[in-house]
mmCIF file of C-alpha atoms in Angstrom:
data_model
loop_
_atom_site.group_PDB
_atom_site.id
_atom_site.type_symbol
_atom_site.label_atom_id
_atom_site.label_comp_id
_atom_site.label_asym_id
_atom_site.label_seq_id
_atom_site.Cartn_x
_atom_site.Cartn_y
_atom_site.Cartn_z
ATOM 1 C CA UNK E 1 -18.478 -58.873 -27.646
ATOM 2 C CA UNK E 2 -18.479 -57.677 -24.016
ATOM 3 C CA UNK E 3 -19.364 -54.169 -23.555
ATOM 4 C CA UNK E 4 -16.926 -51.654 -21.525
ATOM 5 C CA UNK E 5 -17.017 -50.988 -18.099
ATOM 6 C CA UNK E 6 -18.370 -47.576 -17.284
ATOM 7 C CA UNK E 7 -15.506 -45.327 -16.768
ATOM 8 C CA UNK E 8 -15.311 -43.605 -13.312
ATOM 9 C CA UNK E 9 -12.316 -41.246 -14.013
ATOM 10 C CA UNK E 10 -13.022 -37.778 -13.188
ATOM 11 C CA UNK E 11 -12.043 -35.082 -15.775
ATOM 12 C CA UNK E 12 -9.470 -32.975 -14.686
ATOM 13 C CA UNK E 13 -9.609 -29.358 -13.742
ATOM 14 C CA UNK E 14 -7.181 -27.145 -12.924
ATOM 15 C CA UNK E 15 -7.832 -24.931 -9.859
ATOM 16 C CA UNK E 16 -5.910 -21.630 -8.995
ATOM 17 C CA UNK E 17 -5.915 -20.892 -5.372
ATOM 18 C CA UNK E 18 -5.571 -16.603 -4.734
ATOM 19 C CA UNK E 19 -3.411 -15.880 -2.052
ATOM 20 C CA UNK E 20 -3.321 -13.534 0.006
ATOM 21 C CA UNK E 21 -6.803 -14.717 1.254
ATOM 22 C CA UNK E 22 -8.641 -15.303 4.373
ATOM 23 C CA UNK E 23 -8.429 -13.719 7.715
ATOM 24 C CA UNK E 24 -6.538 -10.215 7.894
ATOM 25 C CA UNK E 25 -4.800 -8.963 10.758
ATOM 26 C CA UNK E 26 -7.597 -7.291 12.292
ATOM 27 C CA UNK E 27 -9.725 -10.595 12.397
ATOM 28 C CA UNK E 28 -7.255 -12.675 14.242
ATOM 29 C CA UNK E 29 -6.684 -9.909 16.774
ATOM 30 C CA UNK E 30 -10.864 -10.124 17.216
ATOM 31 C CA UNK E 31 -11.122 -13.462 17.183
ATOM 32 C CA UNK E 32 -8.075 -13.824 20.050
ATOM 33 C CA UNK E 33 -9.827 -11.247 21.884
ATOM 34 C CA UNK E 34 -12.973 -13.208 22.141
ATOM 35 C CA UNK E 35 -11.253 -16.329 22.768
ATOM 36 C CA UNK E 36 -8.590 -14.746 25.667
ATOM 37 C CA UNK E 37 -11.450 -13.133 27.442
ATOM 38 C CA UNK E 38 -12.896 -16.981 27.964
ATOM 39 C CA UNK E 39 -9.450 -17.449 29.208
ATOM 40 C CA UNK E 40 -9.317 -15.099 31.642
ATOM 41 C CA UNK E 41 -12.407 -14.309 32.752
ATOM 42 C CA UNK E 42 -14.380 -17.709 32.450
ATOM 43 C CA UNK E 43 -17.945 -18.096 30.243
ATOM 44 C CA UNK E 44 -20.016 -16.580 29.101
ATOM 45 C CA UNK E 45 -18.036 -13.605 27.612
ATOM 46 C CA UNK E 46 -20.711 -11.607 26.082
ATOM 47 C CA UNK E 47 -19.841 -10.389 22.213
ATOM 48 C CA UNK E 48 -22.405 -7.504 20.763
ATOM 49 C CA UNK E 49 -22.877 -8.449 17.245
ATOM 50 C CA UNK E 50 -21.011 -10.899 15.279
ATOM 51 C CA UNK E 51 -17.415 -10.689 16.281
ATOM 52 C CA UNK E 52 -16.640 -10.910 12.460
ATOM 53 C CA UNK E 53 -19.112 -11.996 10.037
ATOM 54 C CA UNK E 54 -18.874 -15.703 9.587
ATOM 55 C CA UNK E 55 -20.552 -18.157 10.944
ATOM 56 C CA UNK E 56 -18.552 -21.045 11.076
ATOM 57 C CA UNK E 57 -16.514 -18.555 13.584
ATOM 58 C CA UNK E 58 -19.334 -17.879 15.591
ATOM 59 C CA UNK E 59 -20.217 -21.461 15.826
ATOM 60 C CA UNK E 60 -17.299 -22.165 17.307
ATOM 61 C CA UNK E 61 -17.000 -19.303 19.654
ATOM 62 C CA UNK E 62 -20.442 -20.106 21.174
ATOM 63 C CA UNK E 63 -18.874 -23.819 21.853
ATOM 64 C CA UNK E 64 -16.336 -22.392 24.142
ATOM 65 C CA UNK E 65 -18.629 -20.120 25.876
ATOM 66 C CA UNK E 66 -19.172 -16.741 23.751
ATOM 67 C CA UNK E 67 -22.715 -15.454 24.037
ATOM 68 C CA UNK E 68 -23.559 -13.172 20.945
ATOM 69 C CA UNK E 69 -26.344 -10.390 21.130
ATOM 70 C CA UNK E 70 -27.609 -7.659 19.367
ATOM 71 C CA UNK E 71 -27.377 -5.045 21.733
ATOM 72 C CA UNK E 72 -26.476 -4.064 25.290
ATOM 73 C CA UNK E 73 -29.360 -4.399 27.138
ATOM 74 C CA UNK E 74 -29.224 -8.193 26.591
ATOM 75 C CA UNK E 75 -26.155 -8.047 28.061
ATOM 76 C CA UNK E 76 -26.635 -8.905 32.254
ATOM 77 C CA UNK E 77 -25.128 -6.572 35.029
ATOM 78 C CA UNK E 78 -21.515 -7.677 35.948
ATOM 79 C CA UNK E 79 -20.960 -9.579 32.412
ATOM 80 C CA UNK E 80 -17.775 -9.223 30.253
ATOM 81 C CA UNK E 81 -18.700 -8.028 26.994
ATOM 82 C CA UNK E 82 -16.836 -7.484 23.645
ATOM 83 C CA UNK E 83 -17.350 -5.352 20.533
ATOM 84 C CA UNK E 84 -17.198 -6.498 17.773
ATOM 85 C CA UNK E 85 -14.450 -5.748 15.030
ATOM 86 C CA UNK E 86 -16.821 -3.684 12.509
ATOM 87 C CA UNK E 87 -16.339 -0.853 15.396
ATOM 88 C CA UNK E 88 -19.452 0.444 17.582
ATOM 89 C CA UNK E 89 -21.138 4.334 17.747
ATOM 90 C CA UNK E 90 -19.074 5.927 20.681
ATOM 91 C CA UNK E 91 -22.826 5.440 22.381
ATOM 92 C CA UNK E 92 -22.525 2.169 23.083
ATOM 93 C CA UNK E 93 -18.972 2.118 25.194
ATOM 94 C CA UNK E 94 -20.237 5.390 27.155
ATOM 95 C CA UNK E 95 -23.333 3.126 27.894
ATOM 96 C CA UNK E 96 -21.919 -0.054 29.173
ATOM 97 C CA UNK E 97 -19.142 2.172 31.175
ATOM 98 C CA UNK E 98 -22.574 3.984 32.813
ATOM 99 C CA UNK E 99 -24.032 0.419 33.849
ATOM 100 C CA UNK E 100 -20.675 -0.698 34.993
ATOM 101 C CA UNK E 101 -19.949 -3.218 32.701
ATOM 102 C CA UNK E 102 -16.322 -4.856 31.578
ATOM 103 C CA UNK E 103 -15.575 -4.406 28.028
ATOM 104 C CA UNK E 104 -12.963 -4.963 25.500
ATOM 105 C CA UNK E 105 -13.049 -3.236 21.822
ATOM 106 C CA UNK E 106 -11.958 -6.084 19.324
ATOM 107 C CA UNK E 107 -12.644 -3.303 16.684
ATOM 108 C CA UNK E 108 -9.898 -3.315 13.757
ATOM 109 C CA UNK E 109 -7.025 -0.742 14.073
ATOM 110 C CA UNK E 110 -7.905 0.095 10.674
ATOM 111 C CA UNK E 111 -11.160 0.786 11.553
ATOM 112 C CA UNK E 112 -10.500 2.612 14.404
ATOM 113 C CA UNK E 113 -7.971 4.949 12.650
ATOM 114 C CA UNK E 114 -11.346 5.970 10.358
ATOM 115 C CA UNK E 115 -13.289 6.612 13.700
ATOM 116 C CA UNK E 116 -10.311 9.499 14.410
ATOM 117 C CA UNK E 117 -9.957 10.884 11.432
ATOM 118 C CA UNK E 118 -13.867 11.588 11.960
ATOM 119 C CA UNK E 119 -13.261 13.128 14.542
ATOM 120 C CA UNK E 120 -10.515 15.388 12.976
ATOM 121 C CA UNK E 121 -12.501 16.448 10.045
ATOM 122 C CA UNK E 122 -15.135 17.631 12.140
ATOM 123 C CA UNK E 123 -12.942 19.368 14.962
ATOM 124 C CA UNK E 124 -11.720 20.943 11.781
ATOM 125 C CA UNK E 125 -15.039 22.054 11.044
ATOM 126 C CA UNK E 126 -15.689 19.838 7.593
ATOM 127 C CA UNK E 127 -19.122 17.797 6.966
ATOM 128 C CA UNK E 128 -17.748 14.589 6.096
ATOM 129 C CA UNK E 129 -19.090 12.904 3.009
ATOM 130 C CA UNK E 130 -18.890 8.973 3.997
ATOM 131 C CA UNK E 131 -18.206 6.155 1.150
ATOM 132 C CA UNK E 132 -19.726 3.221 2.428
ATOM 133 C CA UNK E 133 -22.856 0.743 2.528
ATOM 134 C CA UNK E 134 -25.894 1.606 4.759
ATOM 135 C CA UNK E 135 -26.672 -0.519 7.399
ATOM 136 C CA UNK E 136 -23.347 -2.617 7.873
ATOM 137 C CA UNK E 137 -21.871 -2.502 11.202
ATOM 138 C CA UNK E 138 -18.676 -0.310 10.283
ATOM 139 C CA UNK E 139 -20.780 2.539 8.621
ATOM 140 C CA UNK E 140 -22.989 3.082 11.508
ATOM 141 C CA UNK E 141 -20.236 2.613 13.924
ATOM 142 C CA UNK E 142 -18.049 5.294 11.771
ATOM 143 C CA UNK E 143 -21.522 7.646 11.526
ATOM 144 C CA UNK E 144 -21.792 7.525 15.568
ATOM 145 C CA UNK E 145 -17.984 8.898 16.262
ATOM 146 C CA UNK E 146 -19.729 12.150 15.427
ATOM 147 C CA UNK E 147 -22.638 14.273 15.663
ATOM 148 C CA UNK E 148 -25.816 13.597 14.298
ATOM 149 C CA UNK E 149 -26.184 15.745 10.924
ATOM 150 C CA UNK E 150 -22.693 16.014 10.349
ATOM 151 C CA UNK E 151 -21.921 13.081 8.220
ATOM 152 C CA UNK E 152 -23.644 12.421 4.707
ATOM 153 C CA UNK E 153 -23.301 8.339 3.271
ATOM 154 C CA UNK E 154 -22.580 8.275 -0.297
ATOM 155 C CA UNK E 155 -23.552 4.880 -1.823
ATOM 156 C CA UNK E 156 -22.734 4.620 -4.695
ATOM 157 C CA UNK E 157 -21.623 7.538 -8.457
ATOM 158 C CA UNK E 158 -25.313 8.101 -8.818
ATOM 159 C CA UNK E 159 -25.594 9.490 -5.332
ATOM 160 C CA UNK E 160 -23.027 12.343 -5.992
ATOM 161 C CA UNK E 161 -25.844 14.436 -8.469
ATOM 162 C CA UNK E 162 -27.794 14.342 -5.471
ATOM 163 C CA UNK E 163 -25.673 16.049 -2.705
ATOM 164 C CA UNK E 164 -26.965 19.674 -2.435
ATOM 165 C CA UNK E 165 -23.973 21.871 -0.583
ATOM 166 C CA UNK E 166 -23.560 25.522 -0.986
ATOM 167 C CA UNK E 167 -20.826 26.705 -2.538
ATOM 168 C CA UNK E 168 -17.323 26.265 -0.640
ATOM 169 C CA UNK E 169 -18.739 23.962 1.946
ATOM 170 C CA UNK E 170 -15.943 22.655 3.797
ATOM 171 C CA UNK E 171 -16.292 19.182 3.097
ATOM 172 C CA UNK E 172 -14.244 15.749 3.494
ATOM 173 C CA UNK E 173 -14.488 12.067 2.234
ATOM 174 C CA UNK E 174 -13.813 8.941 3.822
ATOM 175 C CA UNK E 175 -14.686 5.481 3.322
ATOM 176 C CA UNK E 176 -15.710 1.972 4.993
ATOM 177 C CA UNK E 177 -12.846 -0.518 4.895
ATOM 178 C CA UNK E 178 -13.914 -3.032 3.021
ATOM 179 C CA UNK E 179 -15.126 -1.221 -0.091
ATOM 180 C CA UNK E 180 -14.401 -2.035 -3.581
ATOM 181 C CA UNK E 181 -11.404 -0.452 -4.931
ATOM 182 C CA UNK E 182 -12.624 0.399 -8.201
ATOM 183 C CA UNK E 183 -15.852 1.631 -7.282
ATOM 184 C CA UNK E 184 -14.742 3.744 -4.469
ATOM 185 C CA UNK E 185 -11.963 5.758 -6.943
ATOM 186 C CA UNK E 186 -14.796 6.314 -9.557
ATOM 187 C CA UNK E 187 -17.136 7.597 -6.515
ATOM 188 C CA UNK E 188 -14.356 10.006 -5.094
ATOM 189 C CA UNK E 189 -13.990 11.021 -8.507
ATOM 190 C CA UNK E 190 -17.038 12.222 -8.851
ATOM 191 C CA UNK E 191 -17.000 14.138 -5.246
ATOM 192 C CA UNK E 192 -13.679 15.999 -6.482
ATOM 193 C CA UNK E 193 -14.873 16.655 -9.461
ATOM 194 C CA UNK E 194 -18.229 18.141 -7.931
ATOM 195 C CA UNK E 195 -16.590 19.921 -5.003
ATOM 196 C CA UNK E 196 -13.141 20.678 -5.739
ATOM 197 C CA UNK E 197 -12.755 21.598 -2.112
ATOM 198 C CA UNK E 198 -13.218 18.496 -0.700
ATOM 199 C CA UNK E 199 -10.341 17.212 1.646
ATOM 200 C CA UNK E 200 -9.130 13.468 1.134
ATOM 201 C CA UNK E 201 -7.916 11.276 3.890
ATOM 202 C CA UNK E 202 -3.869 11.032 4.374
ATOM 203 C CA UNK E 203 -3.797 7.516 3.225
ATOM 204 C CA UNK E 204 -6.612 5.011 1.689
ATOM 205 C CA UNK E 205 -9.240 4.278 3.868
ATOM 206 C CA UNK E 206 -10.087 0.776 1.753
ATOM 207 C CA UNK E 207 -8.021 -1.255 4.094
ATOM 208 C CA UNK E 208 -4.510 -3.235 2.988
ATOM 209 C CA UNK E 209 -6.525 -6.843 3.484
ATOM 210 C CA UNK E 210 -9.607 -6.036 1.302
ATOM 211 C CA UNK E 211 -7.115 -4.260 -1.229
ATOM 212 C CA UNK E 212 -5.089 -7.237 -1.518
ATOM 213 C CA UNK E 213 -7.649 -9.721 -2.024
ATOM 214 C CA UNK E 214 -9.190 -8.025 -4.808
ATOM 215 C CA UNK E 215 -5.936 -7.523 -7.014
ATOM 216 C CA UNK E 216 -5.371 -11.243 -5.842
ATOM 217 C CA UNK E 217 -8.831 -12.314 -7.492
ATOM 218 C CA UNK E 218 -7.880 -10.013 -10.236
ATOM 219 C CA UNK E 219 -4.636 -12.063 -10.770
ATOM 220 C CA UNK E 220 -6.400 -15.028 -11.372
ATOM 221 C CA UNK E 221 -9.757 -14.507 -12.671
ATOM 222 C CA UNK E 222 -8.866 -13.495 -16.045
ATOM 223 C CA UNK E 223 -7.965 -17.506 -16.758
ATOM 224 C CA UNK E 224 -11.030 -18.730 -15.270
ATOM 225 C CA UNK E 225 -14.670 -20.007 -15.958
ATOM 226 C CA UNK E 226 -15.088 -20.206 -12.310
ATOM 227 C CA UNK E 227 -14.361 -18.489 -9.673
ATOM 228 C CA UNK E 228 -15.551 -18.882 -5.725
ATOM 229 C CA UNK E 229 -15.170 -17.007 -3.085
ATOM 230 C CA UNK E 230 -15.404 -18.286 0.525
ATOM 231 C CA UNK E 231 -17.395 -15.988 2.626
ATOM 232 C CA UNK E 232 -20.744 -14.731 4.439
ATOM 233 C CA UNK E 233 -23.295 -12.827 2.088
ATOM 234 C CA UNK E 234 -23.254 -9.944 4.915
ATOM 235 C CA UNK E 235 -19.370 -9.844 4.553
ATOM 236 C CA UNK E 236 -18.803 -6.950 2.428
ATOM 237 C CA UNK E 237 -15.114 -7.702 1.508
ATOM 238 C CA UNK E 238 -16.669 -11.450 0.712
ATOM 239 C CA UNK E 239 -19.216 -9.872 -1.671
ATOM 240 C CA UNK E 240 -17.020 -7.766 -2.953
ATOM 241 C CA UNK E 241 -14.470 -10.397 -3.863
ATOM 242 C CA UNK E 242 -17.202 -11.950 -6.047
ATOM 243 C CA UNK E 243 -17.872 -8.565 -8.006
ATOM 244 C CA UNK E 244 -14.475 -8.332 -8.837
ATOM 245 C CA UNK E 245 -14.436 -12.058 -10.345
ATOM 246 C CA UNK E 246 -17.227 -11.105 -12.502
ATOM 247 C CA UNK E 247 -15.936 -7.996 -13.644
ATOM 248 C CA UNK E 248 -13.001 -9.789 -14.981
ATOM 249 C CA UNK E 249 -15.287 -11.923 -17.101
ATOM 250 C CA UNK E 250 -15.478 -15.261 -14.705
ATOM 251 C CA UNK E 251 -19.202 -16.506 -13.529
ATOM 252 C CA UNK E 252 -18.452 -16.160 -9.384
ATOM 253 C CA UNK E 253 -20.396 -17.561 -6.833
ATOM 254 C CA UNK E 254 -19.799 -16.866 -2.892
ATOM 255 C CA UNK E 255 -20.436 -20.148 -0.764
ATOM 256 C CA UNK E 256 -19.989 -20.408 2.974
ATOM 257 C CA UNK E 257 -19.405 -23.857 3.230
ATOM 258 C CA UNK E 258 -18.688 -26.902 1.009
ATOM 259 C CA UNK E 259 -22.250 -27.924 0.943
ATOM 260 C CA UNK E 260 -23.223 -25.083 -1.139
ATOM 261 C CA UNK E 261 -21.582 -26.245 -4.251
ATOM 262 C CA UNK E 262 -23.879 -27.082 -7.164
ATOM 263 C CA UNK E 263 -21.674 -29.662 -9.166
ATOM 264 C CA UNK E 264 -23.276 -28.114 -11.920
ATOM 265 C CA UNK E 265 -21.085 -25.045 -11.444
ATOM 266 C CA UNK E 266 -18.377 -27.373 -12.877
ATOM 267 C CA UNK E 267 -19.852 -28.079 -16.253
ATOM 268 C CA UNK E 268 -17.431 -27.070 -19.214
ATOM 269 C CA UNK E 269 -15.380 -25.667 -16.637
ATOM 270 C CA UNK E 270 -11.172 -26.333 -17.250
ATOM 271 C CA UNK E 271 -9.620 -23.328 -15.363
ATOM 272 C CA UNK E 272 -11.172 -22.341 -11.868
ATOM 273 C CA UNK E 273 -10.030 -20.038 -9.215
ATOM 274 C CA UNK E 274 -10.731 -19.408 -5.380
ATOM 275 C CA UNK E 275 -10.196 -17.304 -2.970
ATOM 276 C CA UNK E 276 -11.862 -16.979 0.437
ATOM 277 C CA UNK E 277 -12.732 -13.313 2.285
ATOM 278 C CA UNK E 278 -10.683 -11.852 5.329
ATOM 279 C CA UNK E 279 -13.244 -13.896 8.028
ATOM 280 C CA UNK E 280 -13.259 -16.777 6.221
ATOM 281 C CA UNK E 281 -10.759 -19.448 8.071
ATOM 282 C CA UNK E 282 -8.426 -21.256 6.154
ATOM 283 C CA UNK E 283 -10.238 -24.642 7.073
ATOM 284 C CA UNK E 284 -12.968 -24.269 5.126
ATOM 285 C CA UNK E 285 -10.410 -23.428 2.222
ATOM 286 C CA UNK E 286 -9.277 -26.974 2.758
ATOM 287 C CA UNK E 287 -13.359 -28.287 2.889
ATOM 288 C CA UNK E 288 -13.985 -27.061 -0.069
ATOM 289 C CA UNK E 289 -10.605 -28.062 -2.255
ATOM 290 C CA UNK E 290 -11.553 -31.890 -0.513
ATOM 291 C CA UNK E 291 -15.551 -31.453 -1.887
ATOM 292 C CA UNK E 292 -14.023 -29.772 -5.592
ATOM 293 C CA UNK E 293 -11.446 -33.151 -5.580
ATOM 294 C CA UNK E 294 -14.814 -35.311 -5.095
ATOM 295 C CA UNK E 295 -16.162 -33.831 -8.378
ATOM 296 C CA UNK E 296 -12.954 -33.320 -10.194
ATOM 297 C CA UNK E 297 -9.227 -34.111 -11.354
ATOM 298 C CA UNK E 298 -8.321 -31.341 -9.361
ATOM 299 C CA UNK E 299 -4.335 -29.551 -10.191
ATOM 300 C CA UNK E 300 -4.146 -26.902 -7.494
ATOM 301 C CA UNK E 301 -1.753 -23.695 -7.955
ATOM 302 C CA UNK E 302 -1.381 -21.102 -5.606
ATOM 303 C CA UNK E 303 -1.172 -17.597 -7.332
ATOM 304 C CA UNK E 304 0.645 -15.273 -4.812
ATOM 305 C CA UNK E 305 0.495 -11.646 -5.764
ATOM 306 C CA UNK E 306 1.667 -9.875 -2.535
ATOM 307 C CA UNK E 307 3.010 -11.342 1.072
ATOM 308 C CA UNK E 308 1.063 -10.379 4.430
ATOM 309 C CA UNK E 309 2.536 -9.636 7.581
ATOM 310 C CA UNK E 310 0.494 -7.476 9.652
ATOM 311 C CA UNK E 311 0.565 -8.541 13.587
ATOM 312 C CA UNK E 312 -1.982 -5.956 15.473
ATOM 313 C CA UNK E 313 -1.677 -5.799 19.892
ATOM 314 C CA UNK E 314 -4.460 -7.020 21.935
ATOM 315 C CA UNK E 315 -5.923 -4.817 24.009
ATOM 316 C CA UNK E 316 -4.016 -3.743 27.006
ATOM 317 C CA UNK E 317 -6.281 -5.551 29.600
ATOM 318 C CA UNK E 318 -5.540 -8.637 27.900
ATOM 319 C CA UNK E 319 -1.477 -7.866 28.422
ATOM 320 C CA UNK E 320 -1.536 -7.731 32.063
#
């Protein structure tokens, strides 16, 4: 008796796609930016810091002429230059309007609405107490709208203990955009409950983009053994995203491309979800649903748990 052919058919998996995911409002607006300055004003356009973290973006910015840097200085005299949309300390526009340079601010409307309401809270005479990760671009753009020793970042609930204010400070809180939702409300928790004075913002700093994409993860991780989220490791939303997965009880991993998978990752694995943060492109949604249909039977549903429709303007020197 013959023996069987080898079977090639892949087992099947069913694969629920979050939406809303990928780029917000505030990342097409940068991105446009970047690209309508090449437009107008001819390469290189000069962008300090990644224009939004992910670097299949930046890749293709730098084809059509977009030269990142760090900071100013490497910018030349007479260049265009761009900010990025993580917002910049009010230092760095004063300086490249002293060396007579043309800039545009690509930073998020959401951001920039923090940025005043720093300024508010300290014309009103409060120390602001800031919820957000050191060293990404928004906090120490946020911490340079206002005057050296009058902003304290709070990290995380076991940095609260630790803030030493007399008695009926005047204090406020605000927050970095791309926070996580739960951890943020358990931190200003915490400040309330330790300074019952403190002033909150109007409305929830934790922008509408990064809020969304959590309670879409949230929709759909619950039914999952996998979960992965398209994104940078330096993208806080795209971090965050993965948290949020694992809190729900899935194993997450964050990948930036489709190369990263480890077909491992599929092992046992019936139910998987993905989502992709707000600088991730929608292309590389589609890369890695083509490498996932490689290893797998794939049955893709898309699990919509609120609509986006947010259209921000371009800067007016753009307009003209």
């Amino acid at each position: 008796m013959n023996a069987p052919f080898p079977t090639t058919e892949k087992p099947s998996l069913r694969l629920l796609l979050a939406a809303p995911r990928g780029f917000c409002a505030g990342v097409d607006r940068a991105i446009e930016i970047v690209e309508r300055a090449l437009e107008r004003f001819g390469k290189p356009v000069y962008v300090r810091h990644e224009i939004v973290h992910n670097r299949y973006v930046v890749d293709g910015l730098k084809a059509k002429g977009a030269v990142f840097v760090e900071e100013l200085d490497q910018v030349p005299d007479g260049a265009q230059v761009v900010f990025s949309a993580h917002g910049v300390p009010k230092a760095v526009p004063a300086a490249a309007t002293a060396r007579g340079l043309d800039w545009l601010d690509a930073t998020c409307p959401l951001v920039s609405k923090v940025h005043r309401q720093a300024e508010r809270q300290i014309e009103a005479g409060r120390h602001i107490l800031f919820i957000g990760h050191e060293g990404h671009p928004e906090v120490i753009g946020t911490m340079g709208q206002v005057p050296p020793g009058s902003i304290t970042l709070v990290e995380t609930v076991d940095d609260v203990p630790t803030l030493n204010f007399p008695d009926g400070t005047p204090l406020a809180f605000l927050t970095q955009t791309t926070l996580s939702v739960d951890d943020t409300a358990e931190i200003v928790v915490a400040l309330q409950a330790r300074f019952p004075q403190i002033v909150a913002p109007k409305a929830e700093d934790i922008c509408y983009a990064t809020s969304n994409r959590q309670a879409a993860v949230k929709a759909i991780a619950p039914q999952c053994q996998l979960v992965l989220v398209i994104g940078a490791p330096n993208s806080s939303n795209s971090v965050r995203l993965v948290e949020v997965a694992e809190r729900c009880g899935a194993r997450a991993f964050l990948v930036q491309r489709a190369t990263e998978i480890d077909p491992a990752w599929f092992d046992g694995v019936e139910t998987m979800g993905l989502t992709a943060g707000a600088s991730a492109p929608e292309t590389l949604v589609n890369e890695v649903v083509d490498r996932i249909a490689e290893l797998r039977d794939v049955t893709v549903e898309q699990v919509v748990s609120a609509e986006e429709n947010m259209v921000f303007k371009l800067p007016r020197q753009l307009l003209d």
